[in-house]
Amino acid sequence: MLNARVTMVQGMKTTANAGQDMQKHEATGRDTRAAILTRAIRANVPLRKTFVQANKGADSRPGPLKDFVTGRDLRGLRAYLMIVAACSNGEKGWTTEHDSAVWARLMDVDKAATPQSARTGAWRALCRLADRKLIECSRSGTMIKVTLLREDGTGKAYDRPKGDTEENRFLQIPTTFWTQGRDEKLSLPGLALFLVVAREKHWATFPAEWAPQWYGWSPDTHERGLKQLVELEYVQARAFKKKAPLAPLGFTIAQQYQRALITRPRKPPKKTTGSTPE
């Protein structure tokens, strides 16, 4: 009887260990994102600045990013940034195609859903992006094809931004932002403010009281996003004096922010000139 119980326990342990070993060999969302970035063959991902905010002189300053924040669509925003990363190298005409299960894993939808629900959730997230005129998507069986459109939400065909005009100015996100899992730690306000800070030059000010007019979300959302970025050390902050003639001391203290080194664009490796053999 004792030997039988020991054998049963050992069998249960063996089954559990086998299950754990199988899980080790299953790709995670981060693995999938890394594979896409490896295939894209790039160190940084370009994103037009008009996605975050329209250029000066526009009737309305908030860009398409506003709708993700006000719609509380973190999944959609993360998916969109990965689509830009996957498509913007132009290898397949700004288009990428994957099985719906791969899309679900790419968005981490599979973590808390059945396989079929995850597939459905991924398709719905992509449809929301299509409704915002940021992508075109279609499906055939379990395969979903996505084509990137211009980042300003106009529905125009995509072309790679070159920075030669105001409309073509772009920010860059290092691929390590995804491969090292930094995107996974950010809330929706944090991710939105990361793009806001990335849009500007070093040591810029981002006053919360201007957030509704400039970006389309509340001052509270703005402040929470900046706070998270500083706490995670994705962004650096420093205080500076600002002249204020009507203040008791003649100045007020404000904050400036810039991306920390770990979240700045990576410089391409320098080309080395080899010596010519004699």
Tab-separated table of C-alpha atoms in Angstrom, residues 21-187:
chain	number	residue	atom	x	y	z
A	21	ASP	CA	8.924	21.875	-19.017
A	22	MET	CA	6.328	22.291	-21.773
A	23	GLN	CA	5.537	25.833	-20.587
A	24	LYS	CA	9.238	26.737	-20.727
A	25	HIS	CA	9.199	25.973	-24.441
A	26	GLU	CA	6.074	28.077	-25.180
A	27	ALA	CA	6.655	31.564	-26.583
A	28	THR	CA	5.536	34.476	-24.417
A	29	GLY	CA	4.242	37.850	-25.522
A	30	ARG	CA	7.691	39.351	-25.031
A	31	ASP	CA	9.247	36.556	-27.098
A	32	THR	CA	6.803	37.304	-29.897
A	33	ARG	CA	7.461	41.043	-29.798
A	34	ALA	CA	11.212	40.401	-29.845
A	35	ALA	CA	10.870	38.092	-32.866
A	36	ILE	CA	8.960	40.757	-34.788
A	37	LEU	CA	11.557	43.390	-33.972
A	38	THR	CA	14.388	41.053	-34.965
A	39	ARG	CA	12.720	40.474	-38.312
A	40	ALA	CA	12.305	44.230	-38.794
A	41	ILE	CA	16.112	44.589	-38.511
A	42	ARG	CA	16.321	47.939	-36.780
A	43	ALA	CA	17.568	49.553	-33.586
A	44	ASN	CA	14.856	52.215	-33.340
A	45	VAL	CA	11.230	52.521	-34.420
A	46	PRO	CA	10.151	55.843	-36.031
A	47	LEU	CA	6.762	57.377	-35.196
A	48	ARG	CA	5.477	60.661	-36.611
A	49	LYS	CA	5.127	63.321	-33.947
A	50	THR	CA	1.642	64.153	-35.212
A	51	PHE	CA	0.406	60.922	-33.607
A	52	VAL	CA	0.994	62.578	-30.236
A	53	GLN	CA	0.193	66.194	-31.071
A	54	ALA	CA	-0.668	68.195	-34.170
A	55	ASN	CA	1.779	70.844	-35.280
A	56	LYS	CA	1.464	74.453	-34.131
A	57	GLY	CA	-1.230	76.378	-35.958
A	58	ALA	CA	-3.606	73.417	-36.256
A	59	ASP	CA	-7.255	73.940	-35.301
A	60	SER	CA	-6.899	71.257	-32.629
A	61	ARG	CA	-3.604	70.210	-31.040
A	62	PRO	CA	-4.386	66.709	-29.658
A	63	GLY	CA	-3.307	63.872	-31.950
A	64	PRO	CA	-4.768	60.352	-32.327
A	65	LEU	CA	-3.062	59.363	-29.051
A	66	LYS	CA	-5.838	61.235	-27.225
A	67	ASP	CA	-8.475	58.646	-28.217
A	68	PHE	CA	-6.472	55.791	-26.707
A	69	VAL	CA	-6.141	57.637	-23.407
A	70	THR	CA	-9.716	58.874	-23.119
A	71	GLY	CA	-10.969	55.478	-24.346
A	72	ARG	CA	-8.780	53.652	-21.783
A	73	ASP	CA	-7.380	51.479	-24.554
A	74	LEU	CA	-3.944	50.411	-23.335
A	75	ARG	CA	-4.135	47.152	-25.282
A	76	GLY	CA	-4.887	49.026	-28.488
A	77	LEU	CA	-2.050	51.510	-27.968
A	78	ARG	CA	0.501	48.791	-27.274
A	79	ALA	CA	-0.711	46.872	-30.323
A	80	TYR	CA	-0.498	49.946	-32.542
A	81	LEU	CA	3.080	50.740	-31.549
A	82	MET	CA	4.096	47.160	-32.310
A	83	ILE	CA	2.379	47.360	-35.715
A	84	VAL	CA	4.403	50.482	-36.494
A	85	ALA	CA	7.521	48.583	-35.435
A	86	ALA	CA	6.624	45.573	-37.582
A	87	CYS	CA	5.531	47.406	-40.736
A	88	SER	CA	7.530	50.607	-41.006
A	89	ASN	CA	10.651	48.988	-42.445
A	90	GLY	CA	8.738	48.669	-45.722
A	91	GLU	CA	9.890	45.124	-46.446
A	92	LYS	CA	6.370	43.982	-47.367
A	93	GLY	CA	4.790	47.272	-48.371
A	94	TRP	CA	3.919	48.425	-44.820
A	95	THR	CA	1.979	45.203	-44.238
A	96	THR	CA	2.343	42.323	-41.791
A	97	GLU	CA	0.317	39.126	-41.474
A	98	HIS	CA	0.040	36.637	-38.613
A	99	ASP	CA	-2.282	34.003	-37.238
A	100	SER	CA	-4.821	35.508	-34.831
A	101	ALA	CA	-3.258	33.483	-32.003
A	102	VAL	CA	0.064	35.232	-32.676
A	103	TRP	CA	-1.679	38.629	-32.620
A	104	ALA	CA	-3.281	37.673	-29.302
A	105	ARG	CA	0.065	36.696	-27.817
A	106	LEU	CA	1.640	39.859	-29.216
A	107	MET	CA	-0.887	41.899	-27.218
A	108	ASP	CA	-0.748	39.610	-24.141
A	109	VAL	CA	-4.476	38.926	-24.586
A	110	ASP	CA	-3.798	35.211	-24.120
A	111	LYS	CA	-2.735	35.641	-20.481
A	112	ALA	CA	-6.265	35.716	-19.054
A	113	ALA	CA	-8.486	34.255	-21.772
A	114	THR	CA	-9.304	31.009	-23.507
A	115	PRO	CA	-7.588	30.517	-26.881
A	116	GLN	CA	-10.746	31.403	-28.826
A	117	SER	CA	-11.540	34.420	-26.640
A	118	ALA	CA	-7.956	35.615	-27.066
A	119	ARG	CA	-8.257	35.398	-30.853
A	120	THR	CA	-11.514	37.364	-30.723
A	121	GLY	CA	-10.004	39.973	-28.382
A	122	ALA	CA	-7.055	40.504	-30.707
A	123	TRP	CA	-9.312	40.993	-33.737
A	124	ARG	CA	-11.483	43.505	-31.871
A	125	ALA	CA	-8.411	45.488	-30.800
A	126	LEU	CA	-7.237	45.666	-34.418
A	127	CYS	CA	-10.699	46.736	-35.580
A	128	ARG	CA	-10.580	49.652	-33.139
A	129	LEU	CA	-7.328	50.765	-34.749
A	130	ALA	CA	-8.973	50.514	-38.169
A	131	ASP	CA	-11.895	52.633	-36.930
A	132	ARG	CA	-9.341	55.302	-35.942
A	133	LYS	CA	-7.943	55.198	-39.505
A	134	LEU	CA	-4.501	54.154	-38.295
A	135	ILE	CA	-4.462	50.759	-40.030
A	136	GLU	CA	-6.380	48.625	-42.489
A	137	CYS	CA	-7.027	45.037	-41.459
A	138	SER	CA	-8.628	41.954	-42.960
A	139	ARG	CA	-8.812	38.303	-42.058
A	140	SER	CA	-9.000	35.020	-43.903
A	141	GLY	CA	-9.618	32.019	-41.703
A	142	THR	CA	-7.326	32.459	-38.712
A	143	MET	CA	-4.901	34.756	-40.562
A	144	ILE	CA	-5.093	38.518	-40.003
A	145	LYS	CA	-3.400	40.976	-42.365
A	146	VAL	CA	-2.649	44.527	-41.195
A	147	THR	CA	-1.488	47.453	-43.332
A	148	LEU	CA	-0.120	50.585	-41.690
A	149	LEU	CA	-1.658	53.973	-42.498
A	150	ARG	CA	-0.306	57.440	-41.748
A	151	GLU	CA	0.062	58.112	-38.022
A	152	ASP	CA	-2.005	61.319	-38.010
A	153	GLY	CA	-5.308	59.435	-38.307
A	154	THR	CA	-6.228	60.949	-41.694
A	155	GLY	CA	-6.419	57.534	-43.344
A	156	LYS	CA	-3.751	58.462	-45.886
A	157	ALA	CA	-1.339	55.833	-47.152
A	158	TYR	CA	1.737	55.348	-45.007
A	159	ASP	CA	5.200	56.414	-46.028
A	160	ARG	CA	8.322	56.357	-43.902
A	161	PRO	CA	8.892	59.742	-42.188
A	162	LYS	CA	12.137	61.404	-43.225
A	163	GLY	CA	12.091	64.508	-41.036
A	164	ASP	CA	12.392	66.798	-44.043
A	165	THR	CA	9.157	68.700	-43.351
A	166	GLU	CA	7.088	69.633	-40.296
A	167	GLU	CA	4.599	66.860	-41.105
A	168	ASN	CA	7.411	64.328	-41.414
A	169	ARG	CA	9.145	65.002	-38.109
A	170	PHE	CA	9.319	61.873	-35.991
A	171	LEU	CA	10.315	60.523	-32.608
A	172	GLN	CA	12.156	57.235	-32.137
A	173	ILE	CA	11.566	54.367	-29.732
A	174	PRO	CA	14.471	51.966	-29.138
A	175	THR	CA	13.646	48.312	-29.746
A	176	THR	CA	15.002	47.567	-26.267
A	177	PHE	CA	11.878	49.289	-24.958
A	178	TRP	CA	10.061	46.060	-25.921
A	179	THR	CA	12.770	43.402	-25.855
A	180	GLN	CA	13.716	44.294	-22.277
A	181	GLY	CA	10.076	44.457	-21.164
A	182	ARG	CA	9.922	48.160	-20.323
A	183	ASP	CA	6.592	48.564	-22.122
A	184	GLU	CA	5.042	45.917	-19.862
A	185	LYS	CA	5.539	48.050	-16.732
A	186	LEU	CA	3.693	51.118	-17.978
A	187	SER	CA	0.093	52.052	-17.325
